[in-house]
């Protein structure tokens, strides 16, 4: 696990799943959670009011880069703050693909979060063809460049990066610990060219088919500071054991 500068973070991404019964189950199961990691549940926004936080925080899965106003269907940082969100996932590959979100828009969303005291969990990661073409670093660099162009060093220091290889999301195909470490190390070195202290403190999560039986080896990698968990975050028991693996 990463050095002491960086507190591990485990964030669950429920995607478009769950209901108030699952919220109640999580409230009960996580109430006595006591791990040396920050724990976040990013549930659908319509469920957020049901959580009883304390041992964990809540987050959104998306946010608008705009202020309150005439933007039907969008949620601003003010609205998310009022709903109790401390975090928001931005730039998940499903949104980059389904909603055509560009890296520039993702960067604006991240900046907006930081301005409101919400920690953006910024997703980057390559599709299978890019990995097969051995172009992962070039692909991820473009996603990171938009962040560096839009956020100051101080703003970047208030973000979290999630490396999520698209071929590993929801497929059961996890990146090997070595593959994850290689890209995490590359991401940290990318930021170290911007500011060495920023790079040292920046938390970089791994996401992509993390399960209770592979979490510990992934989280043991030097530059892996926790995980963004999709499918396994829908089962309280699995999610808790992944949080314990980050201890
Ligand atoms: C995700 O969607 O962010 C994710 C990592 O999903 P899964 O864990 O199911 O691969």
XYZ file of N, CA and C and ligand atoms in Angstrom:
751
model
N 0.845 -1.197 0.000
C 0.000 0.000 0.000
C 0.880 1.247 0.000
N 0.302 2.313 -0.382
C 1.013 3.567 -0.541
C 1.629 4.036 0.781
N 2.537 4.985 0.696
C 3.161 5.467 1.923
C 2.152 6.269 2.747
N 2.625 6.717 3.921
C 1.707 7.306 4.904
C 1.045 8.604 4.471
N 1.614 9.236 3.468
C 1.051 10.494 2.998
C -0.383 10.332 2.513
N -0.651 9.159 2.006
C -1.929 8.976 1.301
C -2.831 7.997 2.047
N -3.964 8.511 2.531
C -4.908 7.621 3.210
C -5.673 6.825 2.154
N -5.727 5.508 2.294
C -6.460 4.720 1.296
C -7.931 5.142 1.204
N -8.478 4.960 0.031
C -9.880 5.310 -0.211
C -10.536 4.160 -0.975
N -11.689 3.744 -0.508
C -12.460 2.741 -1.254
C -13.825 3.357 -1.542
N -14.155 3.456 -2.813
C -15.434 4.055 -3.210
C -16.263 3.020 -3.970
N -17.495 2.865 -3.569
C -18.410 1.980 -4.283
C -19.181 2.778 -5.319
N -19.339 2.199 -6.481
C -20.124 2.838 -7.542
C -21.314 1.928 -7.838
N -22.473 2.323 -7.314
C -23.664 1.478 -7.499
C -24.210 1.564 -8.929
N -23.732 2.529 -9.695
C -24.276 2.781 -11.042
C -25.795 2.944 -10.950
N -26.552 2.477 -11.940
C -28.014 2.677 -11.909
C -28.669 1.446 -11.264
N -28.289 1.193 -10.011
C -28.766 0.025 -9.266
C -29.088 0.437 -7.836
N -29.761 -0.472 -7.149
C -30.054 -0.256 -5.735
C -31.465 0.248 -5.515
N -31.826 0.308 -4.249
C -33.135 0.838 -3.844
C -33.028 1.186 -2.359
N -34.123 1.689 -1.787
C -34.037 2.122 -0.390
C -33.786 0.946 0.554
N -34.218 -0.253 0.152
C -33.960 -1.435 0.994
C -32.452 -1.701 1.059
N -31.765 -1.545 -0.077
C -30.308 -1.758 -0.079
C -29.602 -0.655 0.728
N -30.143 0.543 0.649
C -29.578 1.648 1.446
C -29.670 1.284 2.933
N -30.841 0.787 3.351
C -31.039 0.421 4.765
C -30.078 -0.701 5.160
N -29.901 -1.655 4.248
C -28.972 -2.763 4.526
C -27.545 -2.233 4.725
N -27.139 -1.312 3.871
C -25.793 -0.737 3.993
C -25.660 0.084 5.276
N -26.711 0.859 5.605
C -26.654 1.654 6.844
C -26.363 0.739 8.021
N -27.042 -0.392 8.043
C -26.894 -1.337 9.140
C -25.508 -1.998 9.099
N -25.136 -2.495 7.919
C -23.893 -3.271 7.810
C -22.642 -2.410 7.996
N -22.709 -1.157 7.569
C -21.501 -0.319 7.627
C -21.419 0.520 8.905
N -22.467 0.456 9.733
C -22.523 1.336 10.923
C -21.301 1.156 11.812
N -20.850 -0.080 11.953
C -19.716 -0.302 12.871
C -18.405 -0.498 12.116
N -18.393 -0.114 10.849
C -17.171 -0.260 10.051
C -16.053 0.592 10.646
N -14.926 -0.032 10.846
C -13.817 0.706 11.452
C -12.531 0.287 10.737
N -12.224 0.976 9.652
C -11.040 0.632 8.873
C -10.176 1.875 8.708
N -8.920 1.642 8.439
C -8.009 2.763 8.260
C -8.044 3.211 6.797
N -9.222 3.534 6.325
C -9.401 3.966 4.938
C -10.654 4.823 4.898
N -10.683 5.752 3.963
C -11.937 6.478 3.744
C -12.840 5.581 2.913
N -14.103 5.533 3.277
C -15.053 4.682 2.565
C -16.190 5.566 2.040
N -16.503 5.391 0.775
C -17.534 6.225 0.137
C -18.496 5.322 -0.631
N -19.780 5.634 -0.547
C -20.760 4.929 -1.379
C -21.342 5.947 -2.362
N -21.097 5.710 -3.652
C -21.656 6.579 -4.696
C -22.896 5.882 -5.255
N -24.029 6.284 -4.737
C -25.301 5.652 -5.097
C -26.047 6.571 -6.066
N -27.116 6.087 -6.699
C -27.938 6.991 -7.509
C -28.414 8.177 -6.647
N -28.459 9.349 -7.244
C -28.765 10.563 -6.471
C -30.114 10.491 -5.763
N -31.059 9.775 -6.367
C -32.405 9.701 -5.773
C -32.419 8.911 -4.464
N -31.331 8.196 -4.170
C -31.282 7.384 -2.939
C -30.439 8.030 -1.846
N -29.720 9.088 -2.196
C -28.702 9.601 -1.274
C -29.277 10.037 0.067
N -30.514 10.547 0.048
C -31.094 11.065 1.299
C -31.298 9.964 2.340
N -31.273 8.700 1.904
C -31.584 7.604 2.830
C -30.389 7.125 3.644
N -29.186 7.573 3.296
C -27.999 7.047 3.986
C -27.796 7.692 5.349
N -27.332 6.864 6.281
C -26.940 7.373 7.599
C -25.427 7.315 7.650
N -24.800 8.431 7.314
C -23.339 8.445 7.220
C -22.720 8.623 8.607
N -21.456 8.472 8.659
C -20.733 8.552 9.935
C -19.487 7.713 9.768
N -19.703 6.424 9.616
C -18.556 5.532 9.381
C -18.165 5.536 7.898
N -18.969 6.162 7.076
C -18.656 6.256 5.642
C -19.260 7.545 5.090
N -18.834 7.923 3.882
C -19.362 9.133 3.233
C -20.179 8.733 2.017
N -20.886 9.703 1.471
C -21.636 9.414 0.249
C -21.150 10.300 -0.897
N -21.335 9.782 -2.093
C -20.917 10.522 -3.270
C -21.920 10.357 -4.404
N -21.805 11.271 -5.374
C -22.646 11.196 -6.571
C -21.857 10.493 -7.677
N -22.549 10.154 -8.746
C -21.896 9.465 -9.865
C -21.643 10.396 -11.048
N -22.116 11.624 -10.899
C -21.956 12.618 -11.950
C -22.308 13.970 -11.340
N -21.949 15.036 -12.008
C -22.270 16.383 -11.544
C -22.230 17.310 -12.753
N -22.984 18.401 -12.670
C -22.920 19.392 -13.757
C -21.722 20.313 -13.542
N -21.178 20.813 -14.642
C -20.107 21.814 -14.521
C -20.706 23.211 -14.417
N -22.058 23.295 -14.444
C -22.739 24.592 -14.442
C -23.316 24.905 -13.063
N -23.634 26.193 -12.851
C -24.308 26.594 -11.617
C -25.802 26.325 -11.727
N -26.495 26.407 -10.591
C -27.961 26.263 -10.587
C -28.584 27.133 -11.673
N -29.598 26.646 -12.311
C -30.249 27.439 -13.354
C -31.083 26.548 -14.265
N -31.315 27.027 -15.480
C -32.217 26.348 -16.408
C -31.472 25.220 -17.129
N -31.247 24.127 -16.432
C -30.522 22.981 -17.009
C -31.256 21.706 -16.591
N -32.351 21.455 -17.247
C -33.249 20.364 -16.862
C -32.521 19.029 -16.771
N -32.740 18.375 -15.641
C -32.193 17.032 -15.464
C -30.784 16.991 -14.901
N -30.165 18.143 -14.740
C -28.790 18.174 -14.233
C -28.764 18.391 -12.719
N -27.654 18.068 -12.097
C -27.477 18.310 -10.657
C -26.210 19.119 -10.444
N -26.368 20.238 -9.746
C -25.228 21.128 -9.498
C -24.467 20.699 -8.253
N -23.293 21.288 -8.082
C -22.528 21.003 -6.862
C -23.308 21.470 -5.630
N -24.052 22.573 -5.743
C -24.841 23.051 -4.585
C -25.874 22.007 -4.172
N -26.540 21.438 -5.182
C -27.566 20.424 -4.868
C -26.923 19.180 -4.254
N -25.779 18.798 -4.781
C -25.099 17.605 -4.243
C -24.598 17.859 -2.833
N -24.122 19.061 -2.590
C -23.652 19.412 -1.240
C -24.802 19.290 -0.253
N -25.946 19.831 -0.662
C -27.114 19.803 0.231
C -27.585 18.374 0.478
N -27.330 17.501 -0.501
C -27.705 16.089 -0.324
C -26.669 15.338 0.510
N -25.603 16.038 0.912
C -24.623 15.418 1.808
C -23.420 14.807 1.119
N -23.257 15.082 -0.175
C -22.142 14.455 -0.907
C -20.801 15.094 -0.568
N -19.843 14.259 -0.272
C -18.479 14.732 -0.094
C -17.632 14.422 -1.319
N -18.156 13.577 -2.182
C -17.408 13.093 -3.357
C -18.333 13.059 -4.567
N -17.756 13.089 -5.742
C -18.521 12.828 -6.967
C -17.600 12.164 -7.981
N -18.074 11.073 -8.560
C -17.331 10.447 -9.659
C -17.510 11.343 -10.887
N -16.432 11.629 -11.581
C -16.568 12.344 -12.859
C -15.782 11.600 -13.938
N -16.330 11.623 -15.142
C -15.623 11.031 -16.275
C -15.582 9.518 -16.271
N -16.567 8.888 -15.630
C -16.608 7.418 -15.721
C -16.690 7.028 -17.199
N -16.057 5.942 -17.567
C -16.014 5.564 -18.988
C -17.412 5.343 -19.563
N -18.352 4.929 -18.694
C -19.717 4.728 -19.213
C -20.332 6.065 -19.622
N -19.986 7.134 -18.906
C -20.495 8.454 -19.281
C -19.688 9.038 -20.450
N -18.399 8.795 -20.441
C -17.601 9.279 -21.582
C -18.160 8.672 -22.868
N -18.601 7.404 -22.771
C -19.106 6.721 -23.964
C -20.588 7.039 -24.218
N -21.442 6.814 -23.218
C -22.895 6.970 -23.431
C -23.302 8.427 -23.639
N -22.638 9.341 -22.905
C -23.027 10.756 -22.983
C -21.997 11.587 -23.749
N -21.077 10.906 -24.391
C -20.047 11.617 -25.173
C -19.287 12.665 -24.373
N -18.994 12.380 -23.132
C -18.287 13.370 -22.313
C -16.817 13.435 -22.730
N -16.371 14.632 -23.035
C -14.971 14.809 -23.443
C -14.102 14.998 -22.199
N -12.807 14.844 -22.385
C -11.870 15.059 -21.265
C -11.929 16.507 -20.792
N -12.228 17.429 -21.715
C -12.306 18.847 -21.344
C -13.510 19.083 -20.437
N -14.649 18.457 -20.772
C -15.844 18.599 -19.932
C -15.599 17.946 -18.564
N -14.965 16.810 -18.576
C -14.662 16.109 -17.317
C -13.808 17.010 -16.427
N -12.847 17.684 -17.034
C -11.971 18.579 -16.261
C -12.783 19.736 -15.664
N -13.731 20.277 -16.434
C -14.559 21.375 -15.911
C -15.416 20.894 -14.733
N -15.930 19.668 -14.845
C -16.726 19.105 -13.752
C -15.866 18.943 -12.503
N -14.648 18.451 -12.708
C -13.744 18.254 -11.563
C -13.446 19.593 -10.894
N -13.207 20.600 -11.714
C -12.900 21.933 -11.176
C -14.078 22.473 -10.358
N -15.263 22.260 -10.896
C -16.474 22.742 -10.208
C -16.617 22.055 -8.849
N -16.356 20.759 -8.817
C -16.428 20.016 -7.549
C -15.481 20.625 -6.531
N -14.243 20.827 -6.946
C -13.233 21.349 -6.020
C -13.679 22.701 -5.473
N -14.276 23.532 -6.334
C -14.697 24.869 -5.892
C -15.762 24.793 -4.806
N -16.471 23.673 -4.747
C -17.557 23.523 -3.762
C -17.148 22.631 -2.588
N -15.896 22.200 -2.583
C -15.449 21.329 -1.481
C -15.882 19.885 -1.647
N -16.253 19.516 -2.859
C -16.565 18.107 -3.159
C -15.324 17.494 -3.809
N -14.945 16.304 -3.361
C -13.754 15.657 -3.939
C -14.155 14.907 -5.213
N -13.655 15.341 -6.363
C -13.983 14.590 -7.584
C -13.115 13.332 -7.691
N -13.734 12.224 -8.001
C -13.002 10.981 -8.292
C -12.991 10.890 -9.812
N -11.847 11.236 -10.399
C -11.777 11.438 -11.852
C -11.301 10.148 -12.521
N -12.156 9.593 -13.375
C -11.830 8.297 -13.995
C -11.076 8.483 -15.311
N -10.041 7.692 -15.462
C -9.316 7.606 -16.733
C -9.086 6.126 -17.023
N -8.773 5.824 -18.253
C -8.485 4.418 -18.581
C -8.771 4.112 -20.030
N -8.115 3.080 -20.508
C -8.102 2.794 -21.939
C -9.013 1.629 -22.334
N -9.512 1.637 -23.559
C -10.239 0.471 -24.077
C -9.252 -0.638 -24.481
N -9.775 -1.819 -24.740
C -8.935 -2.984 -25.036
C -8.014 -2.760 -26.241
N -8.563 -2.135 -27.303
C -7.731 -2.000 -28.512
C -6.503 -1.129 -28.260
N -6.657 -0.170 -27.346
C -5.515 0.696 -27.019
C -4.457 -0.103 -26.255
N -4.908 -0.935 -25.323
C -3.934 -1.787 -24.605
C -3.251 -2.734 -25.586
N -4.041 -3.321 -26.475
C -3.438 -4.282 -27.415
C -2.450 -3.601 -28.365
N -2.684 -2.308 -28.616
C -1.764 -1.569 -29.498
C -0.592 -0.985 -28.700
N -0.544 -1.308 -27.421
C 0.556 -0.846 -26.569
C 0.611 0.681 -26.461
N -0.570 1.313 -26.445
C -0.610 2.779 -26.440
C -1.280 3.333 -25.183
N -1.216 2.580 -24.095
C -1.933 2.994 -22.881
C -1.453 4.357 -22.386
N -0.138 4.538 -22.342
C 0.380 5.781 -21.752
C -0.022 7.007 -22.587
N 0.032 6.865 -23.909
C -0.357 7.995 -24.770
C -1.833 8.318 -24.572
N -2.665 7.270 -24.461
C -4.110 7.465 -24.316
C -4.429 8.149 -22.980
N -3.856 7.607 -21.911
C -4.143 8.162 -20.574
C -3.560 9.577 -20.450
N -2.408 9.799 -21.081
C -1.793 11.145 -21.030
C -2.747 12.207 -21.547
N -3.470 11.886 -22.622
C -4.409 12.876 -23.190
C -5.510 13.197 -22.179
N -5.986 12.157 -21.475
C -7.035 12.391 -20.481
C -6.493 13.250 -19.328
N -5.237 12.990 -18.953
C -4.644 13.747 -17.841
C -4.311 15.181 -18.261
N -3.934 15.357 -19.524
C -3.543 16.692 -19.996
C -4.695 17.682 -19.835
N -5.906 17.213 -20.091
C -7.066 18.108 -19.957
C -7.206 18.575 -18.506
N -6.867 17.707 -17.568
C -6.953 18.091 -16.149
C -5.897 19.139 -15.816
N -4.684 18.873 -16.272
C -3.575 19.782 -15.974
C -3.809 21.152 -16.633
N -4.462 21.143 -17.792
C -4.748 22.407 -18.487
C -5.823 23.225 -17.776
N -6.691 22.568 -17.024
C -7.879 23.238 -16.486
C -7.799 23.515 -14.984
N -7.115 22.639 -14.246
C -7.056 22.792 -12.789
C -5.650 23.234 -12.372
N -5.610 24.101 -11.363
C -4.308 24.508 -10.821
C -3.734 23.368 -9.984
N -2.471 23.494 -9.605
C -1.842 22.466 -8.757
C -2.630 22.319 -7.462
N -3.017 23.448 -6.881
C -3.785 23.390 -5.633
C -5.115 22.661 -5.853
N -5.781 22.959 -6.962
C -7.051 22.266 -7.252
C -6.810 20.768 -7.489
N -5.771 20.453 -8.231
C -5.473 19.032 -8.503
C -5.205 18.269 -7.210
N -4.624 18.956 -6.238
C -4.296 18.279 -4.968
C -5.568 17.915 -4.191
N -6.702 18.466 -4.609
C -7.975 18.152 -3.929
C -8.807 17.161 -4.731
N -8.165 16.457 -5.642
C -8.872 15.467 -6.463
C -8.332 14.065 -6.168
N -9.044 13.093 -6.672
C -8.613 11.695 -6.633
C -8.703 11.187 -8.068
N -7.705 10.425 -8.493
C -7.740 9.829 -9.838
C -8.122 8.358 -9.697
N -8.965 7.874 -10.580
C -9.262 6.432 -10.605
C -8.831 5.888 -11.961
N -7.857 4.968 -11.937
C -7.466 4.301 -13.184
C -8.382 3.107 -13.376
N -9.178 3.167 -14.444
C -10.137 2.104 -14.724
C -9.983 1.646 -16.175
N -9.188 0.605 -16.402
C -9.095 0.089 -17.772
C -10.481 -0.402 -18.203
N -10.955 0.100 -19.326
C -12.346 -0.167 -19.715
C -12.593 -1.664 -19.907
N -11.572 -2.362 -20.391
C -11.715 -3.810 -20.632
C -11.866 -4.596 -19.332
N -11.617 -3.953 -18.192
C -11.723 -4.661 -16.907
C -13.009 -4.309 -16.162
N -13.785 -3.352 -16.695
C -14.980 -2.896 -15.967
C -16.154 -3.820 -16.241
N -16.626 -4.445 -15.184
C -17.814 -5.288 -15.271
C -17.606 -6.554 -16.093
N -16.365 -6.872 -16.414
C -16.104 -8.022 -17.285
C -15.595 -9.226 -16.508
N -15.191 -9.008 -15.251
C -14.570 -10.078 -14.476
C -13.088 -10.221 -14.800
N -12.613 -9.450 -15.810
C -11.179 -9.498 -16.172
C -10.470 -8.377 -15.427
N -9.781 -8.711 -14.361
C -9.081 -7.667 -13.599
C -7.695 -7.442 -14.212
N -7.223 -6.204 -14.152
C -5.817 -5.980 -14.512
C -4.974 -6.727 -13.487
N -3.860 -7.269 -13.912
C -2.979 -7.928 -12.934
C -2.422 -6.831 -12.029
N -1.998 -7.189 -10.827
C -1.406 -6.172 -9.950
C -0.257 -5.440 -10.639
N 0.515 -6.148 -11.462
C 1.649 -5.502 -12.153
C 1.145 -4.519 -13.205
N 0.104 -4.927 -13.949
C -0.450 -4.004 -14.969
C -0.991 -2.741 -14.289
N -1.696 -2.927 -13.175
C -2.256 -1.773 -12.459
C -1.114 -0.890 -11.960
N -0.134 -1.500 -11.302
C 0.986 -0.716 -10.747
C 1.697 0.071 -11.853
N 1.930 -0.567 -13.003
C 2.631 0.128 -14.094
C 1.908 1.417 -14.481
N 0.588 1.331 -14.651
C -0.143 2.536 -15.092
C -0.236 3.549 -13.945
N -0.427 3.060 -12.734
C -0.490 3.993 -11.592
C 0.828 4.759 -11.455
N 1.922 4.029 -11.631
C 3.234 4.673 -11.529
C 3.399 5.707 -12.651
N 2.897 5.338 -13.824
C 2.970 6.283 -14.941
C 2.155 7.545 -14.627
N 0.956 7.358 -14.071
C 0.101 8.516 -13.754
C 0.792 9.408 -12.712
N 1.365 8.767 -11.702
C 2.040 9.576 -10.679
C 3.231 10.328 -11.294
N 3.949 9.663 -12.180
C 5.115 10.346 -12.778
C 4.641 11.482 -13.695
N 3.492 11.301 -14.328
C 2.939 12.378 -15.163
C 2.711 13.632 -14.306
N 2.095 13.425 -13.128
C 1.816 14.576 -12.254
C 3.089 15.114 -11.612
N 4.093 14.257 -11.447
C 5.326 14.755 -10.815
C 6.029 15.759 -11.725
N 5.747 15.677 -13.026
C 6.333 16.678 -13.925
C 5.631 18.031 -13.743
N 4.429 17.994 -13.198
C 3.698 19.235 -12.926
C 4.133 19.775 -11.564
N 4.166 18.894 -10.569
C 4.554 19.300 -9.211
C 4.844 18.031 -8.392
N 6.053 17.946 -7.889
C 6.478 16.715 -7.205
C 5.635 16.430 -5.964
N 5.331 17.486 -5.215
C 4.557 17.298 -3.978
C 3.121 16.858 -4.280
N 2.569 17.463 -5.335
C 1.226 17.065 -5.782
C 1.209 15.567 -6.071
N 2.189 15.102 -6.836
C 2.232 13.691 -7.248
C 2.350 12.767 -6.044
N 3.146 13.169 -5.069
C 3.337 12.332 -3.880
C 2.055 12.166 -3.075
N 1.268 13.229 -3.026
C 0.059 13.214 -2.183
C -1.185 12.716 -2.900
N -1.114 12.623 -4.217
C -2.315 12.305 -5.005
C -2.739 10.840 -4.846
N -4.009 10.644 -4.521
C -4.474 9.254 -4.410
C -4.940 8.752 -5.770
N -4.449 7.572 -6.119
C -4.795 6.962 -7.405
C -5.436 5.609 -7.114
N -6.722 5.516 -7.417
C -7.480 4.289 -7.145
C -7.440 3.388 -8.367
N -7.567 2.093 -8.136
C -7.730 1.162 -9.256
C -9.202 0.731 -9.309
N -9.755 0.651 -10.499
C -11.122 0.148 -10.668
C -11.192 -0.787 -11.851
N -11.954 -1.861 -11.701
C -12.119 -2.839 -12.781
C -12.141 -4.235 -12.201
N -13.373 -4.708 -11.906
C -13.568 -6.074 -11.390
C -12.770 -6.359 -10.117
N -12.706 -5.362 -9.226
C -12.121 -5.629 -7.900
C -13.141 -6.432 -7.094
N -12.655 -7.514 -6.482
C -13.511 -8.415 -5.689
C -12.799 -8.687 -4.370
N -13.513 -9.285 -3.412
C -12.850 -9.580 -2.132
C -11.583 -10.424 -2.309
N -11.561 -11.308 -3.313
C -10.394 -12.202 -3.410
C -9.210 -11.614 -4.189
N -9.364 -10.448 -4.808
C -8.192 -9.873 -5.492
C -7.824 -8.490 -4.953
N -8.654 -7.977 -4.037
C -8.441 -6.594 -3.569
C -7.096 -6.429 -2.855
N -6.770 -7.390 -2.016
C -5.574 -7.207 -1.193
C -4.294 -7.091 -2.049
N -4.163 -7.963 -3.046
C -2.930 -7.893 -3.865
C -2.908 -6.623 -4.714
N -4.062 -6.200 -5.191
C -4.084 -4.952 -5.967
C -3.712 -3.776 -5.061
N -4.327 -3.718 -3.880
C -4.099 -2.583 -2.981
C -2.682 -2.600 -2.395
N -2.020 -3.746 -2.478
C -0.656 -3.835 -1.925
C 0.364 -3.173 -2.843
N -0.034 -2.822 -4.056
C 0.917 -2.192 -4.983
C 1.256 -0.783 -4.504
N 2.493 -0.416 -4.733
C 3.045 0.830 -4.186
C 2.225 2.080 -4.554
N 1.748 2.127 -5.783
C 1.044 3.336 -6.226
C -0.470 3.168 -6.312
N -0.968 2.097 -5.721
C -2.428 1.880 -5.695
C -2.931 2.276 -4.305
N -3.777 3.311 -4.279
C -4.192 3.890 -3.001
C -5.631 3.538 -2.631
N -6.122 2.443 -3.194
C -7.486 2.033 -2.902
C -8.195 1.693 -4.197
N -9.525 1.627 -4.156
C -10.228 1.174 -5.345
C -11.566 1.855 -5.578
N -11.982 1.824 -6.829
C -13.344 2.214 -7.211
C -14.028 0.911 -7.603
N -15.094 0.590 -6.888
C -15.663 -0.751 -6.953
C -17.074 -0.691 -7.535
N -17.307 -1.394 -8.626
C -18.638 -1.414 -9.225
C -19.474 -2.553 -8.667
N -19.521 -3.659 -9.403
C -20.397 -4.789 -9.057
C -20.308 -5.228 -7.598
N -19.083 -5.339 -7.097
C -18.912 -5.859 -5.724
C -19.341 -4.853 -4.653
N -19.661 -3.626 -5.065
C -20.096 -2.647 -4.052
C -21.595 -2.753 -3.791
N -22.259 -3.650 -4.505
C -23.707 -3.799 -4.314
C -24.036 -4.842 -3.242
N -23.012 -5.544 -2.768
C -23.215 -6.543 -1.714
C -22.432 -6.071 -0.495
N -23.158 -5.749 0.574
C -22.496 -5.149 1.740
C -21.323 -5.996 2.224
N -21.532 -7.306 2.271
C -20.477 -8.186 2.792
C -19.199 -8.090 1.942
N -19.365 -8.115 0.612
C -18.205 -8.026 -0.285
C -17.541 -6.658 -0.182
N -18.380 -5.632 -0.134
C -17.842 -4.277 -0.078
C -17.031 -4.091 1.206
N -17.561 -4.593 2.309
C -16.845 -4.462 3.586
C -15.513 -5.203 3.522
N -15.500 -6.401 2.940
C -14.202 -7.093 2.933
C -13.206 -6.398 2.005
N -13.686 -5.729 0.963
C -12.768 -4.934 0.120
C -12.234 -3.729 0.920
N -13.110 -3.104 1.708
C -12.660 -1.974 2.552
C -11.613 -2.460 3.539
N -11.808 -3.650 4.072
C -10.833 -4.186 5.042
C -9.496 -4.491 4.366
N -9.554 -4.848 3.081
C -8.310 -5.133 2.345
C -7.475 -3.864 2.151
N -8.116 -2.717 2.270
C -7.388 -1.443 2.102
C -6.768 -0.976 3.401
N -7.009 -1.678 4.452
C -6.557 -1.284 5.796
C -5.053 -1.138 5.881
C -16.831 0.754 -12.201
O -17.837 0.786 -12.861
O -16.334 1.804 -11.800
C -16.236 -0.558 -11.900
C -15.010 -0.592 -11.494
O -17.033 -1.662 -12.102
P -16.684 -3.188 -11.744
O -16.022 -3.203 -10.386
O -17.988 -3.898 -11.753
O -15.753 -3.678 -12.796
